[in-house]
C-alpha atoms as an extended CHARMM CRD file, in Angstrom:
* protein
*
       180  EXT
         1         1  UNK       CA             -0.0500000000        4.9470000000     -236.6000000000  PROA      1               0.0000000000
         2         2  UNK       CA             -2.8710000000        2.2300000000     -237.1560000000  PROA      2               0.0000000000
         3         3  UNK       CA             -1.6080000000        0.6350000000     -234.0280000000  PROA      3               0.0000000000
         4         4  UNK       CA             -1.9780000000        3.7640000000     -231.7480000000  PROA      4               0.0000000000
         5         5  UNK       CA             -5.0740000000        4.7730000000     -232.9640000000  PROA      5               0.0000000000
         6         6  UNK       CA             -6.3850000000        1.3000000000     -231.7810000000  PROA      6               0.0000000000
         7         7  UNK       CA             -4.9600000000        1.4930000000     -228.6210000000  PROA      7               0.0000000000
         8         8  UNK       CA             -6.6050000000        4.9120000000     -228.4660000000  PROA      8               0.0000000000
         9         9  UNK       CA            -10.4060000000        3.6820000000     -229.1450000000  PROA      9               0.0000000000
        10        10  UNK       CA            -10.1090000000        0.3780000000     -226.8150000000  PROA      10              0.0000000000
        11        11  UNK       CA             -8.5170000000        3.2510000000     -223.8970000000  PROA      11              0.0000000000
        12        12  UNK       CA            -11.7410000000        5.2010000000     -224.2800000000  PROA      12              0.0000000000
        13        13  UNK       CA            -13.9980000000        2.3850000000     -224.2910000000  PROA      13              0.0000000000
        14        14  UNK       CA            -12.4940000000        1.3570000000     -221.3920000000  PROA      14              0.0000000000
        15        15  UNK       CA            -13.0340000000        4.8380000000     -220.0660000000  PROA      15              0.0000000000
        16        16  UNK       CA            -16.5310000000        4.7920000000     -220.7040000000  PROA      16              0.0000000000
        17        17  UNK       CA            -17.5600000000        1.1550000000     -219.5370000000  PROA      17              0.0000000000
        18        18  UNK       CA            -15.3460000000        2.3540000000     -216.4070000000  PROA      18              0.0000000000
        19        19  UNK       CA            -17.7570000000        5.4070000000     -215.9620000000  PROA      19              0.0000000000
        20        20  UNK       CA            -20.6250000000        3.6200000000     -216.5120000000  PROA      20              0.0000000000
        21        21  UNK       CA            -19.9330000000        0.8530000000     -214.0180000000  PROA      21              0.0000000000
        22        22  UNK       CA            -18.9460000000        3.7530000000     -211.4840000000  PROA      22              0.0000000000
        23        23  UNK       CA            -21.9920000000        5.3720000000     -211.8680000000  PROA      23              0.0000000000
        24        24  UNK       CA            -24.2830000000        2.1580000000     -211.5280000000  PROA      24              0.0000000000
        25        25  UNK       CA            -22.4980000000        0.7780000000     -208.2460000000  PROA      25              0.0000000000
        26        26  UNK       CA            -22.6080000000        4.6670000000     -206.7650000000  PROA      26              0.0000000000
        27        27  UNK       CA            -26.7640000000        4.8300000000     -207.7510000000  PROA      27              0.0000000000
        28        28  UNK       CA            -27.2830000000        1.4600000000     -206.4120000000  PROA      28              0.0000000000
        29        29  UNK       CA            -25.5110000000        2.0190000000     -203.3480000000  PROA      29              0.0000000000
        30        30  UNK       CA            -28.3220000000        4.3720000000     -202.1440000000  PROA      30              0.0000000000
        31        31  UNK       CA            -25.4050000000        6.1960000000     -199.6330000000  PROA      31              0.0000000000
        32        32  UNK       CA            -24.6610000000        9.0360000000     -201.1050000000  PROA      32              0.0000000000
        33        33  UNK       CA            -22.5860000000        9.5440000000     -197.3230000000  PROA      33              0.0000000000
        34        34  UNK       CA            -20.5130000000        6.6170000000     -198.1430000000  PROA      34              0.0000000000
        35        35  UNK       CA            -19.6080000000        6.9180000000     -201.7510000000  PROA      35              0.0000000000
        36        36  UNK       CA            -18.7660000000        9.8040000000     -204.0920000000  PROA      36              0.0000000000
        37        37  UNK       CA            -21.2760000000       11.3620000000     -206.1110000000  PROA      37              0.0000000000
        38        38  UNK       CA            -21.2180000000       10.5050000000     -209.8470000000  PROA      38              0.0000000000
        39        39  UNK       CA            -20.8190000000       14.6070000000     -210.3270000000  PROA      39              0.0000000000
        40        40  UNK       CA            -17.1960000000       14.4970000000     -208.5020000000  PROA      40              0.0000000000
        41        41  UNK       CA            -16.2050000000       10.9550000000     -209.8310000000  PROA      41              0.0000000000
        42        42  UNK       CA            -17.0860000000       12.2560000000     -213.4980000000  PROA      42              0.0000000000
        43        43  UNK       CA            -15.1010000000       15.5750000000     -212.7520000000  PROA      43              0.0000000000
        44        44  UNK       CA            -12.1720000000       13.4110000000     -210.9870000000  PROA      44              0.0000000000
        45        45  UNK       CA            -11.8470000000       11.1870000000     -214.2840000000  PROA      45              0.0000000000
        46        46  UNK       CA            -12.0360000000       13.9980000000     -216.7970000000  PROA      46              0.0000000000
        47        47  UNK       CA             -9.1990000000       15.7590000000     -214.8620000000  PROA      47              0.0000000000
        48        48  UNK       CA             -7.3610000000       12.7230000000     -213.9220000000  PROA      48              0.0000000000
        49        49  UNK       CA             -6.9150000000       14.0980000000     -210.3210000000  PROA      49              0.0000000000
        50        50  UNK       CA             -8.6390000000       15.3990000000     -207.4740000000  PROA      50              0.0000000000
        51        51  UNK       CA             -9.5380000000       18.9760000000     -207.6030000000  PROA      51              0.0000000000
        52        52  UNK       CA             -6.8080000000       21.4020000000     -205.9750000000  PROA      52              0.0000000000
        53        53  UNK       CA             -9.4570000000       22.3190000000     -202.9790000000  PROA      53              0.0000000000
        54        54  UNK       CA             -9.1590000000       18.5390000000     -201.9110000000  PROA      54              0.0000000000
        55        55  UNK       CA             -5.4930000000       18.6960000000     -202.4220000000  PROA      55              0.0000000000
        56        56  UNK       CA             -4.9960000000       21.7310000000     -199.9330000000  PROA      56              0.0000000000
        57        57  UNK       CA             -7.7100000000       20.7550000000     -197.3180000000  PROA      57              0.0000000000
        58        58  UNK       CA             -5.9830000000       17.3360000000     -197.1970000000  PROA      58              0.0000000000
        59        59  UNK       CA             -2.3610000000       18.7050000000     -196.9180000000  PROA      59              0.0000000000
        60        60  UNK       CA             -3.7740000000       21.4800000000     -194.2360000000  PROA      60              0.0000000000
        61        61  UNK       CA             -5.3300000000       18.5880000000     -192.2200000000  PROA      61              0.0000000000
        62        62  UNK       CA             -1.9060000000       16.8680000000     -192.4530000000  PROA      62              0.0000000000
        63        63  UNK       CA             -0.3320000000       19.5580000000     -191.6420000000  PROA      63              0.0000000000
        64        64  UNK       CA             -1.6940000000       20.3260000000     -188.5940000000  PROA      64              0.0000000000
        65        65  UNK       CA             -1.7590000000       16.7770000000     -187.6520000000  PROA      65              0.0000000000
        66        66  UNK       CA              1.8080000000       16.8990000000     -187.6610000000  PROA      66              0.0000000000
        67        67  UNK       CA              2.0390000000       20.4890000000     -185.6850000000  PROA      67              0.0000000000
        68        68  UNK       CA              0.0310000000       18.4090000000     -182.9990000000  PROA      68              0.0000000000
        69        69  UNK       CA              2.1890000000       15.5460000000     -182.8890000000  PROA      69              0.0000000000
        70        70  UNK       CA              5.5880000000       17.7130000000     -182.6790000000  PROA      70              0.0000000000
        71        71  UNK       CA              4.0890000000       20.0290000000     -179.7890000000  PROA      71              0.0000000000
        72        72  UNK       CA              3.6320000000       17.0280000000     -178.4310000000  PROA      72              0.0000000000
        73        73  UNK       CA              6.8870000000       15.5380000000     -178.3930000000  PROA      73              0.0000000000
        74        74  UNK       CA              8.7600000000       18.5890000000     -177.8010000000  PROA      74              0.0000000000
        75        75  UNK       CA              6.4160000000       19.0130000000     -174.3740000000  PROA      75              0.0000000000
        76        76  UNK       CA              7.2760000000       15.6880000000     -173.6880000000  PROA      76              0.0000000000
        77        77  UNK       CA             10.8850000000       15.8930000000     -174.3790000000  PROA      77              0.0000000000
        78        78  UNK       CA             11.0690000000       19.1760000000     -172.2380000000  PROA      78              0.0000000000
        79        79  UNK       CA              9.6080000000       17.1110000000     -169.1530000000  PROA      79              0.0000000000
        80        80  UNK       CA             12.5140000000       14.5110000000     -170.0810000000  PROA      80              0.0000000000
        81        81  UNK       CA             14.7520000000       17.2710000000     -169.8450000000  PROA      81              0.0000000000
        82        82  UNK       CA             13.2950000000       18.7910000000     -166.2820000000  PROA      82              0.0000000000
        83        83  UNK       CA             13.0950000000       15.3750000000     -164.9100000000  PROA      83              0.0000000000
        84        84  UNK       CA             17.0310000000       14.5330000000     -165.8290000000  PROA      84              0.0000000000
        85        85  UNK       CA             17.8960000000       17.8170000000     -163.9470000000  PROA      85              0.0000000000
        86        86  UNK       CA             15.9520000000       16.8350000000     -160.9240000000  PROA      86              0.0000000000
        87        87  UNK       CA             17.7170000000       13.5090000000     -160.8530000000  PROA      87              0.0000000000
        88        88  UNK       CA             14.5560000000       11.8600000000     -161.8370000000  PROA      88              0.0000000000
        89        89  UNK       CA             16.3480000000        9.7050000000     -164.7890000000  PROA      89              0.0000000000
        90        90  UNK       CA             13.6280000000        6.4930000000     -165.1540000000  PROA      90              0.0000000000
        91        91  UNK       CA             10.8530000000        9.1890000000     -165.5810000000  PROA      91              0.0000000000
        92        92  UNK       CA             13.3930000000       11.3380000000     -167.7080000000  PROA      92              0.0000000000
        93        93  UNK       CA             13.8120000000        8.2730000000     -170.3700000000  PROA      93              0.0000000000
        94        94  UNK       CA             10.1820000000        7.7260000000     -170.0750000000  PROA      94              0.0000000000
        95        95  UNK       CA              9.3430000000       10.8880000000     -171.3910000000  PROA      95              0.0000000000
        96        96  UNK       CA             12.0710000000       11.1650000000     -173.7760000000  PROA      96              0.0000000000
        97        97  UNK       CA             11.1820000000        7.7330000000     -175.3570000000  PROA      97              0.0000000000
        98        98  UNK       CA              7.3280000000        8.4170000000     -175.7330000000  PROA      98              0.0000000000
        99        99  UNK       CA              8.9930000000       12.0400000000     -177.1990000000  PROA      99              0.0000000000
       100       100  UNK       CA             11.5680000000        9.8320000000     -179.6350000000  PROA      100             0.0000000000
       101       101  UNK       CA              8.5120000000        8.0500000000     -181.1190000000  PROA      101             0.0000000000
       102       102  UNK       CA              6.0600000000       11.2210000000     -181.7140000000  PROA      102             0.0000000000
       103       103  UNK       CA              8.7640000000       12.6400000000     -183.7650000000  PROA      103             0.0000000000
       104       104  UNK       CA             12.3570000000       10.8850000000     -183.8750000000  PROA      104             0.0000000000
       105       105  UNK       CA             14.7310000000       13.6780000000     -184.2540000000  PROA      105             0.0000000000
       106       106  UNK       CA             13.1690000000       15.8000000000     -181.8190000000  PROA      106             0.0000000000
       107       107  UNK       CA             16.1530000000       16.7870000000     -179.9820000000  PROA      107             0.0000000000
       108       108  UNK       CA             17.0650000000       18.5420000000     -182.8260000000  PROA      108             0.0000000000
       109       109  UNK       CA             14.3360000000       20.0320000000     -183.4380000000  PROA      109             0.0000000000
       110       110  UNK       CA             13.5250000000       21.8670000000     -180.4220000000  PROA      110             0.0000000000
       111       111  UNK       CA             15.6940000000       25.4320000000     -180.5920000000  PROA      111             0.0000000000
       112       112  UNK       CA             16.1120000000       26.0730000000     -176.8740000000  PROA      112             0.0000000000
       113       113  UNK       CA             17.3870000000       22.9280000000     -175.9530000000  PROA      113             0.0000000000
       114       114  UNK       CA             19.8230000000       23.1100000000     -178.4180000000  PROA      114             0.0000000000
       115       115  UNK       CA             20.7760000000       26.5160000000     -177.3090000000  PROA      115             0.0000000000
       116       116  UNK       CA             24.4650000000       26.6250000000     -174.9880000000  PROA      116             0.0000000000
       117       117  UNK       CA             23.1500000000       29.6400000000     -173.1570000000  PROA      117             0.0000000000
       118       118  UNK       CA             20.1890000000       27.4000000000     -171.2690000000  PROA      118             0.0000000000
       119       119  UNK       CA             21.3840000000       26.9610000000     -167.6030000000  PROA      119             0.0000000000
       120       120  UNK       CA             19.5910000000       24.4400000000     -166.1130000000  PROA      120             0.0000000000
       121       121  UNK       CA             17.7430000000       25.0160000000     -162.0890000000  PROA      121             0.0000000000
       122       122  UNK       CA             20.2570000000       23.4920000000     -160.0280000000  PROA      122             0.0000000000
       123       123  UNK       CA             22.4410000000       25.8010000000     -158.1530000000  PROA      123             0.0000000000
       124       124  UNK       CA             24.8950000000       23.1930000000     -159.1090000000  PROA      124             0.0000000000
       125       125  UNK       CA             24.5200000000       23.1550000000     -162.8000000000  PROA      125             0.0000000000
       126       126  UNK       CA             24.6830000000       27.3710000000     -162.2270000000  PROA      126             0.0000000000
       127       127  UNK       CA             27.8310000000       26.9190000000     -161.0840000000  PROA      127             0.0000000000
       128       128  UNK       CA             29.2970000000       24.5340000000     -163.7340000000  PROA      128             0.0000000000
       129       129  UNK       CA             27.6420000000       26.5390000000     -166.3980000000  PROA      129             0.0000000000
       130       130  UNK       CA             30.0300000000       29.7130000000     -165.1230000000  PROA      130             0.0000000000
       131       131  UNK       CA             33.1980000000       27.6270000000     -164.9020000000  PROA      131             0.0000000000
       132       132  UNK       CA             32.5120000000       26.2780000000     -168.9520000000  PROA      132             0.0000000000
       133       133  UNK       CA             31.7960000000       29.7890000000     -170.0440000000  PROA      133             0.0000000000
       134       134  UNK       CA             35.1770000000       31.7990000000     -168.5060000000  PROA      134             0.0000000000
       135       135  UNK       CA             37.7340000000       31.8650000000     -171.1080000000  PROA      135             0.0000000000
       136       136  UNK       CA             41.1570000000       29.8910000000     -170.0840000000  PROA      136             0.0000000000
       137       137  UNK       CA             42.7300000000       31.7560000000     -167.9110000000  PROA      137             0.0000000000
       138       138  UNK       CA             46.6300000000       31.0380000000     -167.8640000000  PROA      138             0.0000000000
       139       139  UNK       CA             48.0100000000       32.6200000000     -165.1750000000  PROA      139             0.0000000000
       140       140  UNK       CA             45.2120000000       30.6050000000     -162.9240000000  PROA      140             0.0000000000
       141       141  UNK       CA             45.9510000000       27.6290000000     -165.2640000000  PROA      141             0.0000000000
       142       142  UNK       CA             49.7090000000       27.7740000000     -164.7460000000  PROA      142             0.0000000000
       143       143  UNK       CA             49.1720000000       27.9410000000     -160.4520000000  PROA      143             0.0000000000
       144       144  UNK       CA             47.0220000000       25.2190000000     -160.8600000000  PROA      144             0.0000000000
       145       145  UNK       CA             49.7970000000       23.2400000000     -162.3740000000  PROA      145             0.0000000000
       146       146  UNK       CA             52.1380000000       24.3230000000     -159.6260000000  PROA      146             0.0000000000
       147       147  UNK       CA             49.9560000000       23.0150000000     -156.9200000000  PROA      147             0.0000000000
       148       148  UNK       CA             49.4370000000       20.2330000000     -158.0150000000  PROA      148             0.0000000000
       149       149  UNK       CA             53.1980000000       19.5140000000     -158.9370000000  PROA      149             0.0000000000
       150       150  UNK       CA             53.8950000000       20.9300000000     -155.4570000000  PROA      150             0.0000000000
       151       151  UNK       CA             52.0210000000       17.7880000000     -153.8620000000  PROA      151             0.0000000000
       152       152  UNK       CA             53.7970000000       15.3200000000     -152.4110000000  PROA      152             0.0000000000
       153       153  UNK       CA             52.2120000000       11.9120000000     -154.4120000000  PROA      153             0.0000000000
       154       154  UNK       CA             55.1900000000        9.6650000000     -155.8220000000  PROA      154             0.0000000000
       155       155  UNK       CA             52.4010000000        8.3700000000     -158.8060000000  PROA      155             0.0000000000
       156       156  UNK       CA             49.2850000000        8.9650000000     -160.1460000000  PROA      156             0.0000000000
       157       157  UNK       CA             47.8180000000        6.2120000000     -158.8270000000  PROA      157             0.0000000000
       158       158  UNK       CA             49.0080000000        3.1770000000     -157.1440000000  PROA      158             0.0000000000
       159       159  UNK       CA             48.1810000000       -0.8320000000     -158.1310000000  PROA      159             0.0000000000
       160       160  UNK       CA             45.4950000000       -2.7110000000     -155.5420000000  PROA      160             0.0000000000
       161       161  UNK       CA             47.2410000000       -5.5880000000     -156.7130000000  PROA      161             0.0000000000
       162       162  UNK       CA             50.4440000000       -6.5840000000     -158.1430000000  PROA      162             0.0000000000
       163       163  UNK       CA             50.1470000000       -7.9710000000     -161.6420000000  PROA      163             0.0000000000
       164       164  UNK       CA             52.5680000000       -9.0610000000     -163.8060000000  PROA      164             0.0000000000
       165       165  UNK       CA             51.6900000000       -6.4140000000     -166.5080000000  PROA      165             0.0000000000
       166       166  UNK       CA             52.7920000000       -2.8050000000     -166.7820000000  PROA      166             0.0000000000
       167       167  UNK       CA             50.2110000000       -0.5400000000     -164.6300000000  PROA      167             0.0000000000
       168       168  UNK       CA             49.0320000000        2.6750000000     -165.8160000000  PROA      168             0.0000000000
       169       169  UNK       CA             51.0690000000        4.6020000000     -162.9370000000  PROA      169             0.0000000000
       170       170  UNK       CA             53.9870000000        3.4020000000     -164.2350000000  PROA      170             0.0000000000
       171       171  UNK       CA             53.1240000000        4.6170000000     -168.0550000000  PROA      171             0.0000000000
       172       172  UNK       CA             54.7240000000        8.5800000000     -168.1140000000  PROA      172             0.0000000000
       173       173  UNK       CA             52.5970000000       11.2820000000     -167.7840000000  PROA      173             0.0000000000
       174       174  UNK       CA             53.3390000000       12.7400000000     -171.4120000000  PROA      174             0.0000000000
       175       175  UNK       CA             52.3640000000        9.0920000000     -173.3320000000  PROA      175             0.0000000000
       176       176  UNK       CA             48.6250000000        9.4570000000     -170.9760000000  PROA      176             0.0000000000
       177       177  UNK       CA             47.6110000000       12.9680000000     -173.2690000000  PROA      177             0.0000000000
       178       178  UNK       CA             48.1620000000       10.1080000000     -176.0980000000  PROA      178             0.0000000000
       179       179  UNK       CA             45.7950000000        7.8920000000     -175.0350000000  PROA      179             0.0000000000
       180       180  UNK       CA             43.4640000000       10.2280000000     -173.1200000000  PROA      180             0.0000000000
């Protein structure tokens, strides 16, 4: 108990010179601009921690600093995305790489492009985006089968060049749903 109590009277001397020597460097400073006045440095050491206005102006600044920065990437990442549907993909990588390193999960973060329902402007991609949304249709499934069983090819695919190793053509077509 002897021991504590020590250890308590050295911790607020300690206290004290500290104050004190805070006090003397902020007076002779002569900026109050630069350096805190003795009045919040007093009320920060009493409390142990800055007051809970500083706290939430600090975390609002941060905030919207990082609200900035993700409007930011996800305009940037949306200009990646228009410029890889116009065929444009140097420009598209640009963008998306100065988007990847505003915010680096961006792609995930950004709701329409994650949406299936977002057709892109191509009349092409229109089309594909019709064909991927029809359910499977058997009976047109089960034609398309017949045609193409109807063709005359003797393989799938012929070698250029004849190797000494089994080609592909020559594997069945049942084992190639195995491997592909």
């Amino acid at each position: 108990m002897a021991d504590d109590r020590i250890l308590e009277e050295e911790l607020a001397s300690f206290r004290r010179e500290w104050r004190a020597e805070i006090q003397r460097t902020s007076n002779d400073s002569g900026s109050s601009r630069n350096s805190p006045t003795t009045e919040s440095t007093s009320q920060q050491s009493r409390e142990g921690s800055p007051s809970p206005l500083l706290l939430a102006a600090k975390k609002n600044s941060v905030n919207n600093v990082t609200q900035q920065l993700e409007e930011q990437a996800t305009q940037l990442f949306l200009q990646g995305v228009s410029a890889e549907r116009s065929g444009n993909l140097y420009e598209a990588i640009y963008f998306y790489r100065q988007a990847v390193q505003l915010v680096p999960d961006i792609e995930f973060r950004i709701e329409d492009f994650n949406n299936p329902n977002v057709t892109s402007d191509n009349d092409e991609g229109d089309e594909e985006a019709d064909i991927s949304q029809e359910p499977h249709d058997m009976p047109y499934l089960t034609d398309l089968a017949n045609r193409f069983n109807s063709l005359s090819v003797t393989g799938i695919c012929q070698p250029y060049y004849e190797t000494r190793m089994t080609h592909i053509s020559v594997i069945s077509t049942g084992t190639h749903h195995v491997y592909f």
